[in-house]
XYZ file of C-alpha atoms in Angstrom:
586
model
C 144.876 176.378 98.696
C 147.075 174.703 96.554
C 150.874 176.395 96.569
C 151.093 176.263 92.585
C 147.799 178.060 92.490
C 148.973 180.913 94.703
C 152.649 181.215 92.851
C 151.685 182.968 89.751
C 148.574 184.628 91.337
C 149.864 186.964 94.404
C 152.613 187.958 96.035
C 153.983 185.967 99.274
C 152.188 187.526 102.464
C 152.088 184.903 104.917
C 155.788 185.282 104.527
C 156.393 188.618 104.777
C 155.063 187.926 108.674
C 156.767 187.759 111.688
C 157.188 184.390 112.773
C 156.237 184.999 116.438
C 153.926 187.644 115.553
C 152.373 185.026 112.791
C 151.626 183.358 116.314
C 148.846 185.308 118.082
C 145.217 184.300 115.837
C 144.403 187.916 114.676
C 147.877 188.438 112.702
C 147.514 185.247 110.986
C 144.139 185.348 110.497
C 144.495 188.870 109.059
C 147.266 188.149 106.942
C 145.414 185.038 105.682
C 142.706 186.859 104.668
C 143.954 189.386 102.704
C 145.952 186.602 100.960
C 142.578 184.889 100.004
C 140.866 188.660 98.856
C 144.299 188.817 96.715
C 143.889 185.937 95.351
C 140.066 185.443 94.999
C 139.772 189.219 93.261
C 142.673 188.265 90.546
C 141.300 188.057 86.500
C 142.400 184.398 86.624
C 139.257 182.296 84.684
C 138.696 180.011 87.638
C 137.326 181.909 90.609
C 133.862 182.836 90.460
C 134.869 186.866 91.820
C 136.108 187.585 87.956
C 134.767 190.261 87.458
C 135.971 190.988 83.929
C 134.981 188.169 82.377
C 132.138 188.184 79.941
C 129.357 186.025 80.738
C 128.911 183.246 78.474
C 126.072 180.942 77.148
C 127.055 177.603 76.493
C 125.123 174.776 77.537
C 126.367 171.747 80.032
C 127.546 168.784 77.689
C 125.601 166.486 78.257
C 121.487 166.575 76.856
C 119.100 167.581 78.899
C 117.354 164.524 79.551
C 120.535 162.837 80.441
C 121.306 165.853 83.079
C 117.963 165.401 84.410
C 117.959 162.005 84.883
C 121.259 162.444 86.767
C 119.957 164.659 88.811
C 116.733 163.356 89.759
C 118.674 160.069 90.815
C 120.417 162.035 93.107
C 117.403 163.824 94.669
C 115.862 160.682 95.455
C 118.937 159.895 96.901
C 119.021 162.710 99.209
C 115.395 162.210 99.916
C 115.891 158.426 100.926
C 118.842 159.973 103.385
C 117.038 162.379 104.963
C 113.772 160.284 105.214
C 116.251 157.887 107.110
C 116.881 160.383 109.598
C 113.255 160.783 111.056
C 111.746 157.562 109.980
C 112.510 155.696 113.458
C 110.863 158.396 115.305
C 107.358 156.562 115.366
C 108.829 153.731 114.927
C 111.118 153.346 118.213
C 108.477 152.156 120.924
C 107.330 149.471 118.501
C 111.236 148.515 118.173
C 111.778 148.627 122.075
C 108.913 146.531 123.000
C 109.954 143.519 120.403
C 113.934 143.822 122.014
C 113.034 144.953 125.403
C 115.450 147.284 124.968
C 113.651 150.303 126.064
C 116.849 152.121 128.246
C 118.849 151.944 125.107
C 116.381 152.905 122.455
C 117.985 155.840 121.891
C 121.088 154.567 119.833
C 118.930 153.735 116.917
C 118.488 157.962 116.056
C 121.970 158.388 116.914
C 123.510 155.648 114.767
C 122.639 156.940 111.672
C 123.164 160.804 112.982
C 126.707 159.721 114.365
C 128.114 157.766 111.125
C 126.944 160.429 108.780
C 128.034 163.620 110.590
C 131.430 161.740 110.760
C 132.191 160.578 107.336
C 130.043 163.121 105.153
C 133.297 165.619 104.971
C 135.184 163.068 104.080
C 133.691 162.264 100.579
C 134.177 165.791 98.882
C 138.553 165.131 98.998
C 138.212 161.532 98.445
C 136.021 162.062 95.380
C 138.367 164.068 94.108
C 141.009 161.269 93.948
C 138.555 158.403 93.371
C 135.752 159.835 90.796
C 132.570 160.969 92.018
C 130.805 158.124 90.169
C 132.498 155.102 91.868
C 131.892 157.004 95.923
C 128.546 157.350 94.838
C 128.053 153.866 93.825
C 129.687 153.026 97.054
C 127.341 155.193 99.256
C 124.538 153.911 97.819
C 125.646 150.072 98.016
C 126.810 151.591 102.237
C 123.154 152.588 102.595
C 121.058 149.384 100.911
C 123.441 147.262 103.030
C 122.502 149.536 106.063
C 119.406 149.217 105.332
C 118.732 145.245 104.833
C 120.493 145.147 108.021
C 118.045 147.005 109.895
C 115.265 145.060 108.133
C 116.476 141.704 108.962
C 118.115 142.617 112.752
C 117.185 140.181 115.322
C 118.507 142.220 118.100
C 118.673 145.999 119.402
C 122.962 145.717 118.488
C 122.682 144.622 114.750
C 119.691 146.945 114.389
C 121.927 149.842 115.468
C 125.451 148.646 113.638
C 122.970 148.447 110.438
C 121.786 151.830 111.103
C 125.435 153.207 111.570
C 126.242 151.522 107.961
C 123.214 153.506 106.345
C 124.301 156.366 107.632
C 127.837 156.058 106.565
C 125.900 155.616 103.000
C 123.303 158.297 103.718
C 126.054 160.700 104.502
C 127.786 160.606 100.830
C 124.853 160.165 99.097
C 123.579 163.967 100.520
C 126.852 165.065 100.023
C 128.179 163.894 97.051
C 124.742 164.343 95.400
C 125.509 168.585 95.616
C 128.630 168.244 94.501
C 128.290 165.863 91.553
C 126.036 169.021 90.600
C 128.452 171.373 90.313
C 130.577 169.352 88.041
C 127.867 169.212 85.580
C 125.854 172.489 86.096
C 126.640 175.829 85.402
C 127.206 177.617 88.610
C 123.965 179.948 87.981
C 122.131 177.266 86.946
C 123.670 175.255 90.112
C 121.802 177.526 92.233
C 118.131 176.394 91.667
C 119.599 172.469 91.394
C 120.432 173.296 94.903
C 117.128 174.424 95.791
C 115.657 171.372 94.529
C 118.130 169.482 96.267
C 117.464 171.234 99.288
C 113.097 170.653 98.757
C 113.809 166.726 98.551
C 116.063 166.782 102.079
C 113.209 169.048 103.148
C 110.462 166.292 102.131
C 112.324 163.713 103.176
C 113.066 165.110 106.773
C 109.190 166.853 106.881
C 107.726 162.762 106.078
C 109.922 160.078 107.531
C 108.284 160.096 110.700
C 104.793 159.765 108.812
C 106.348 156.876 106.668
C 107.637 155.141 110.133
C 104.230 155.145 111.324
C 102.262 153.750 108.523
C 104.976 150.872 108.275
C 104.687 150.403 112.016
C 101.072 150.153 111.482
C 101.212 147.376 108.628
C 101.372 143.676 108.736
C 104.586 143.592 108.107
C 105.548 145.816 110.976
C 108.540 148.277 111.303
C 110.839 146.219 109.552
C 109.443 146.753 106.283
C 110.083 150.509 107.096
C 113.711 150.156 106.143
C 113.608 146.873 103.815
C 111.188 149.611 101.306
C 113.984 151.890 101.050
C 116.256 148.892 99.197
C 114.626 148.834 95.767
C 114.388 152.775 95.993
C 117.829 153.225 96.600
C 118.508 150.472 93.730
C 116.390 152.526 91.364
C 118.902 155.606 91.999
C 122.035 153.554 91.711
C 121.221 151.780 88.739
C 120.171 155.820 86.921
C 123.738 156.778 88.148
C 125.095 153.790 87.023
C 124.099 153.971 83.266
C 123.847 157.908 83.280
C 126.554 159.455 84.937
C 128.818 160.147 82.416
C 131.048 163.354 83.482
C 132.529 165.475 80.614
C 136.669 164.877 79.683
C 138.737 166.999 82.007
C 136.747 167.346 84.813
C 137.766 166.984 88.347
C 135.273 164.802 89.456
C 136.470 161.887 87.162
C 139.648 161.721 89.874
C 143.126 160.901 89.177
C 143.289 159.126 85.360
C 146.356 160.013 84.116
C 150.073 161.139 85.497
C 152.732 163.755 84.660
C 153.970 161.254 82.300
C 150.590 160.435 80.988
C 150.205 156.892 82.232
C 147.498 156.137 83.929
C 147.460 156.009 88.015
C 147.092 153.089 89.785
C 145.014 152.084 92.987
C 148.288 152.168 95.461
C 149.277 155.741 93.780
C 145.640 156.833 94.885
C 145.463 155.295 98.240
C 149.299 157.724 98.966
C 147.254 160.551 97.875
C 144.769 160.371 100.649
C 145.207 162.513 103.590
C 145.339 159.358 106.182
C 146.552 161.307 109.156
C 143.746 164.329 108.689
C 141.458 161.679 108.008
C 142.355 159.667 111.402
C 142.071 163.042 113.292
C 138.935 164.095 111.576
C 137.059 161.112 112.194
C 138.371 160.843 115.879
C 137.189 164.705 116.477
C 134.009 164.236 115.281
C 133.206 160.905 116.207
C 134.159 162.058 120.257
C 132.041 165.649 119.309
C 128.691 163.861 117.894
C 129.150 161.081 120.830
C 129.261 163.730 123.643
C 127.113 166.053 122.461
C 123.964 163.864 121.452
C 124.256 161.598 124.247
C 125.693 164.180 126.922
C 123.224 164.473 129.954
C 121.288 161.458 129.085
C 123.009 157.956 128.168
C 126.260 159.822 129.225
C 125.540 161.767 132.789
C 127.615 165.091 132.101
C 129.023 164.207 135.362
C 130.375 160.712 134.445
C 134.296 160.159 133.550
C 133.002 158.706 130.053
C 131.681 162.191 129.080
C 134.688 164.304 130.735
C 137.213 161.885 128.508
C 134.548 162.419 125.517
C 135.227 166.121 125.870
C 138.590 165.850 126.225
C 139.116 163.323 123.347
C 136.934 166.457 121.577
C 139.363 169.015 122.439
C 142.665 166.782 121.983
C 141.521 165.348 117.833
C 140.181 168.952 117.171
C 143.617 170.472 117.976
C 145.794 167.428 115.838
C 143.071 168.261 112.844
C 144.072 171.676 112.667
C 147.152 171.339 113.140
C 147.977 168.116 110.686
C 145.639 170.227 108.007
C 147.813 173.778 108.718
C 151.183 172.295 108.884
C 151.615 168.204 107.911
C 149.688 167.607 105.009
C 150.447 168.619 101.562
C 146.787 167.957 100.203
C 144.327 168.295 103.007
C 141.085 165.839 103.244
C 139.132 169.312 104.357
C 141.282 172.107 103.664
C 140.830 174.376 106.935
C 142.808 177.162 105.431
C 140.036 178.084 102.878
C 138.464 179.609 106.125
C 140.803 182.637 105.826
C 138.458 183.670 103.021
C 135.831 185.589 104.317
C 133.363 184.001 102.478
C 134.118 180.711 103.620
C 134.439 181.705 106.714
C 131.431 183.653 107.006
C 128.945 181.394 105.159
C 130.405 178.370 106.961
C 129.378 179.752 110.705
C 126.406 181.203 108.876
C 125.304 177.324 108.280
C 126.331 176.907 111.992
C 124.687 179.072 113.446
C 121.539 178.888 111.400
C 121.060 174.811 111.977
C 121.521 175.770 115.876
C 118.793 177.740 115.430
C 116.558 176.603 112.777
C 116.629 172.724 114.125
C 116.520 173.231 117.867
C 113.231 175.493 117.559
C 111.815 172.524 115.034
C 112.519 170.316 118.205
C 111.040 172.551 121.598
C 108.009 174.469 119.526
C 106.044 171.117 119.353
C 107.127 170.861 123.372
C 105.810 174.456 124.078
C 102.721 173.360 122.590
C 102.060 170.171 124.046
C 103.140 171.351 127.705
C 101.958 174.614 127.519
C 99.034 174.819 124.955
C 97.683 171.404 125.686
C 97.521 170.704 122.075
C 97.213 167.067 120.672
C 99.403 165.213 118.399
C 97.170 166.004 115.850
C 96.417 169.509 116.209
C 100.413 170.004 116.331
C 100.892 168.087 113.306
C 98.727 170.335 111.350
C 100.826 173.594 112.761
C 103.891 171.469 111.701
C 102.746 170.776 108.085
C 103.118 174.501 106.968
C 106.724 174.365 107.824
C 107.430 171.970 104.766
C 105.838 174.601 102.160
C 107.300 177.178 103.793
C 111.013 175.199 103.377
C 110.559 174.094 99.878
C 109.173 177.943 98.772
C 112.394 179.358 100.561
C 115.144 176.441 98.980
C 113.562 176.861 95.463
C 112.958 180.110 95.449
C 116.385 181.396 96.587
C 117.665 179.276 93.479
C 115.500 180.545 91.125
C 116.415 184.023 92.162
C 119.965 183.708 91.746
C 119.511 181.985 88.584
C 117.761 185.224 87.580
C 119.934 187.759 88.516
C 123.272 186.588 89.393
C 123.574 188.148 92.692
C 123.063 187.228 96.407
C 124.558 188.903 98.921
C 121.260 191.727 100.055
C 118.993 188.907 99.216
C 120.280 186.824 101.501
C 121.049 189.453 104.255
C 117.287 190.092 104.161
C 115.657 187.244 104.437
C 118.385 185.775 106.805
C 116.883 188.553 108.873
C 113.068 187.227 108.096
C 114.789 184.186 109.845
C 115.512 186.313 113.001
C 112.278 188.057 113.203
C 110.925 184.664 113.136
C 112.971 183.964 116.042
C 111.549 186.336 117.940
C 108.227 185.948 117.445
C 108.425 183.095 119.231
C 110.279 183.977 121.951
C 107.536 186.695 122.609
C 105.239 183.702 122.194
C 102.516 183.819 125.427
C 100.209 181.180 126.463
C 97.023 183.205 124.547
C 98.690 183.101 121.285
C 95.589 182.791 118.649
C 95.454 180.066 116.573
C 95.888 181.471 113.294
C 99.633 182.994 114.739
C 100.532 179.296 115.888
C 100.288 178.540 112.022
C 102.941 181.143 111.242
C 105.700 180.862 114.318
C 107.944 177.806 112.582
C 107.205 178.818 108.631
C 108.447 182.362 109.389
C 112.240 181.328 110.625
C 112.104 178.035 108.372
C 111.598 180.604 105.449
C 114.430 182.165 106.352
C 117.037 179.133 106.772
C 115.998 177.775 103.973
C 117.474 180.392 101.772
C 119.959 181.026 104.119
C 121.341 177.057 103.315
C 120.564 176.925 99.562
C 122.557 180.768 99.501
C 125.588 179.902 101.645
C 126.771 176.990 99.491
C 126.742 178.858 96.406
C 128.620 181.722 98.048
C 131.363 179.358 99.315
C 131.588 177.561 95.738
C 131.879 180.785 93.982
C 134.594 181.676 96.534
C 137.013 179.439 95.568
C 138.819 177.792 91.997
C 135.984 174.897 90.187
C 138.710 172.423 91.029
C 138.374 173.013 94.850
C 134.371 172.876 94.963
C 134.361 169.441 96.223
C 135.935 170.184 99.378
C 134.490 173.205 99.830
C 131.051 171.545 99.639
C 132.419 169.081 102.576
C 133.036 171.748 105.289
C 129.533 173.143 104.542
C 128.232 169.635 105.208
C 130.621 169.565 108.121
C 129.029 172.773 109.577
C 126.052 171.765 109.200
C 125.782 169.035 110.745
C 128.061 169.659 113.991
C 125.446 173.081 114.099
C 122.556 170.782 114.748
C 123.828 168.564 116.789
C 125.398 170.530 118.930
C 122.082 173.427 118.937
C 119.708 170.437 119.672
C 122.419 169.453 123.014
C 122.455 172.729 124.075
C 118.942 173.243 123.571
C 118.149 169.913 126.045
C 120.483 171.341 128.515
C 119.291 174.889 129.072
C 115.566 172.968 128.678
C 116.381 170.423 131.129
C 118.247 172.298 133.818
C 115.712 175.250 134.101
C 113.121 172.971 134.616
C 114.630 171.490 137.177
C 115.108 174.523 139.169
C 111.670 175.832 138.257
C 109.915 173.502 139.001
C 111.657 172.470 142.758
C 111.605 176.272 143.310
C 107.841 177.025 142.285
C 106.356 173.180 143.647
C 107.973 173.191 147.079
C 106.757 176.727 148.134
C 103.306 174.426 148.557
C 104.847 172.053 151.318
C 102.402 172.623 153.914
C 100.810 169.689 156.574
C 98.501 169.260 153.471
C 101.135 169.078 151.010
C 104.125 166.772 152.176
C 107.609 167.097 150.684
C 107.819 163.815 149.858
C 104.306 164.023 147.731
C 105.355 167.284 146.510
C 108.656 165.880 144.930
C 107.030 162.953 143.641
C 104.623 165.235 141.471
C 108.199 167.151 140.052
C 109.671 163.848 139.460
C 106.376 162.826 137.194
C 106.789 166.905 135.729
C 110.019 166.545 134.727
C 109.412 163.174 132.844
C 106.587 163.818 130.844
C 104.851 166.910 129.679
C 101.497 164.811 129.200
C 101.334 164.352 132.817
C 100.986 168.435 133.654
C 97.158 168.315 131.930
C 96.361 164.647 132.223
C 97.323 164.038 135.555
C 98.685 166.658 137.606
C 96.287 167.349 140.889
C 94.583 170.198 139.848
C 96.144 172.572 142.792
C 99.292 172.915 141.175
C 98.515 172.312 137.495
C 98.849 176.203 136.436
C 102.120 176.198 138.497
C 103.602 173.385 136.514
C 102.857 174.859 133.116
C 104.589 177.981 134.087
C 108.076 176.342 134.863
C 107.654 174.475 131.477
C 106.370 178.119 130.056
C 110.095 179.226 131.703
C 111.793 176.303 130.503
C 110.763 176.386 126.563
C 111.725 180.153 126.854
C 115.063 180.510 128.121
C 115.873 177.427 125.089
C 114.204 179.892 122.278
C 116.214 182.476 123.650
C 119.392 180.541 122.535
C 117.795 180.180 118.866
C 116.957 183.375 118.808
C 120.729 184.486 119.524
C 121.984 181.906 117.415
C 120.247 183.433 114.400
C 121.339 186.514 115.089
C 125.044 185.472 114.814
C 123.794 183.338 111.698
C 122.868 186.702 110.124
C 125.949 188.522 111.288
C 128.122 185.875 109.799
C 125.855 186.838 106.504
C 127.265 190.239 106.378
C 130.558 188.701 106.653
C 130.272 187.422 103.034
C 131.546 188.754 99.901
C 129.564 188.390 96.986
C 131.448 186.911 93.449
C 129.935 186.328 90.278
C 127.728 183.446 89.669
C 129.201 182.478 86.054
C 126.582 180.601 83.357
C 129.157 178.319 81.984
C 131.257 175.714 83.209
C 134.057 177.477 82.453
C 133.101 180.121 84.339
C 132.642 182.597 82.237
């Protein structure tokens, strides 16, 4: 945190250290810690943790229609991000057969997944500087620009350099969207905004692959897919344009004025910026995302590109951490706010949990299909719970904390709803009834939801108002390195054991019959497609194929199950602070 803020608040522990004790990670972890509990459980107005404070009543200022307007810009702006995300997924073989681009298909998802992951934390410190207003305008203007690209492509490249621009836009807009929020919303009252938030992600994630299709279906074809989402996204910039109006004083207006009053120019702005720890945080991620979406696939694991990937991971992580602990007098995403326990505890609670929560989302459907023989159809109506389920959970969490103030058993219990999801289906069997199949992703879905819409608050509440913005961008940050890196793991565990399950269980038929090169030729055809095991698979060795993809799908929902569990320990790590009413916080 800032040094001027610590000063007058709490006595000097870091220095009171050792220096080569300070070394070893539990000393300075410790000692960082109980700096942060010193400092967070001070009377000082600003933290959410005073205790002693008297809870006040007054209203944002600004009128309600004018906060609602506000805010319902910015839902629709999250929606249109996260509808982004999943729109291409019917749409990709209709895209591959106009470029004939079918080996490379997959860079259109990870575009948009790669360019948001990597700037999102990035907005929450530069908003800070800049206004919230003008980034906002600027990730919108990012994502229309994106998006006309991608509408108007006339090759696979532009298609994807479009879709790597949207999400660039599509990144701040989510981001900046929660915590424009929390400039103008109570921080009670913030928690059911962030519910809301969270139910228009949710739709917009739960629909964009039905949008894709009926687009792909049209006379206009795919392209229109994208080229709709202009006008939308015009519709929220404009309402943010003429609306977004934040109160005198607040920290999301940037640096207006100096020590001496005058006002601060661009150039003084631009030396503000953490350059280096942006440089290194961009690198770190960029290298992460890159190796571990396209690790095992685009990028053999066993090619040099992935081993310098990894390395380039390990290299950029290090100089972030240590440009953000030691070089930079205003960090772009503070890393030392991760001494508090809270912080600490709800951010690898959001890691965990997306490991989890998005990797089952991806190999239920797959366990169904390969397993349960179950059409597109009859999958999509097992899916379509999961969205109620969501929305009930994000909402809900908000209104309760609007209610009562508090958070900390409510979310260790239903965090642990989340678990119990989990392992239902791990002890998922091939005679499941139906009316269970309708239950196994709402259960754990339930569960993350609050578990994400609880977690931010927590953090926010953790910290001074002023420092919000970046806290909201490592939540972000953890977020979406958690599901990227849960849905590669996921793949690889999948992948591998049905390798060896399948060579292992298949070639025990070689026989005169049975030939080793026929028998290999039916795992090759296994291994691509899961249609194949019901469809076309000789009959002999059907039941045998189902049970390596039976092995397969368990051994990855064993990973989400122990993910979750570590979600909900990191739960327990968390310290609950008061949830003020005013924007004072008091």
């Amino acid at each position: 945190m800032v040094e001027t803020d610590r000063a007058s608040l709490l006595p000097p522990v870091r220095s009171s250290l050792n220096p080569e004790l300070a070394e070893g990670l539990a000393v300075y972890v410790g000692a960082e810690v109980a700096e942060a509990e010193l400092l967070l459980d001070s009377e000082d107005d600003r933290y959410g943790s005073t205790s002693g404070v008297e809870e006040g009543s007054r209203e944002p200022e600004m009128s309600l229609t004018r906060l609602h307007i506000i805010i319902a810009s910015m839902c629709l702006g999250s929606f249109l991000a996260a509808l982004d995300n999943t729109i291409v997924s019917t749409l990709l073989s209709h895209i591959a057969s106009e470029f004939n681009e079918l080996s490379h298909i997959s860079w259109i998802a990870t575009a948009y997944l790669l360019s948001s992951a990597t700037f999102q934390p990035l907005y929450g410190k530069v908003s800070d500087i800049f206004g919230r207003r003008p980034l906002i305008i600027i990730s919108n203007l990012f994502f229309i620009l994106g998006c006309l690209i991608c509408g108007f492509s006339s090759n696979l490249w532009s298609l994807v350099a479009g879709r790597f621009i949207a999400g660039i836009g599509g990144g701040g807009v989510t981001s900046l969207g929660s915590i424009t929020a929390s400039d103008i919303v109570p921080l009670r009252s913030r928690a059911l905004y962030q519910g809301i938030f969270n139910f228009f992600y949710g739709l917009g994630i739960a629909i964009g692959g039905l949008i894709g299709g009926w687009f792909s279906e049209g006379e206009n074809g795919w392209r229109m897919a994208f080229l709709a989402q202009v006008p939308l996204c015009a519709v929220s910039l404009v309402l943010i344009v003429v609306f977004l109006k934040l109160p005198p004083g607040c920290k999301g207006l940037g640096m207006i004025s100096n020590d001496k009053g005058g006002k601060v120019r661009i150039g003084s702005k631009l030396k503000k910026i953490d350059w280096l720890g942006s440089l290194t945080l961009v690198t770190f991620l960029f290298t992460f995302m890159l190796a571990s979406s396209l690790g095992g696939e685009e990028i053999p694991y066993g090619s040099a590109l992935f081993k310098l990937l990894v390395v380039g991971t390990i290299l950029f992580g290090g100089a972030f951490l240590y440009t953000e602990l030691y070089i930079s007098d205003d960090p772009i995403l503070p890393v030392r706010f991760l001494t508090n326990r809270s912080i600490l505890g709800a951010s690898f609670a959001n890691w965990f949990c997306m490991m989890s929560t998005v990797t089952l989302a991806f190999y239920v459907p797959v366990y169904w299909s390969s397993v349960l023989n179950l059409k597109p159809t009859e999958m999509g109506s097992r899916i379509a719970p999961n969205f109620f389920s969501t929305a009930f959970g994000s909402i809900g969490a908000g209104y309760y904390m609007k209610r009562t103030g508090h958070y900390y058993s409510f979310l260790l219990k239903f965090t642990g709803l989340m678990v119990i999801g989990q392992l239902q289906v791990l002890l998922m069997k091939p005679d499941i009834s139906n009316w269970r199949q309708y239950i196994l992703l709402p259960l754990p879905q339930f569960g993350g939801a609050v578990l994400i819409t609880v977690t931010l608050l927590a953090m926010i509440a953790a910290v001074p108002h002023e420092h919000q913005a970046a806290t909201t961008s490592i939540s972000y940050a953890f977020r979406s390195t958690g599901s990227t890196l849960g849905v590669s793991v996921g793949a690889a565990l999948f992948r591998n054991k049905l390798s060896v399950s399948l060579y292992d269980s298949v070639m025990k038929f070689e026989s005169e019959e049975y030939s080793k090169k026929y028998l290999l030729t039916i795992i090759h055809q296994a291994s691509e497609s899961s249609e194949y095991v019901h469809a076309k698979a000789p009959k002999f060795i059907q039941a045998t194929l189902v049970q390596c993809y039976e092995q397969a799908c368990k051994l990855t929902f064993t990973f989400c199950f122990i993910a979750a569990i570590f979600a909900w320990l990191s739960c327990g790590v968390i310290k609950e602070y008061k949830l003020h009413a005013s924007m004072e916080r008091k």
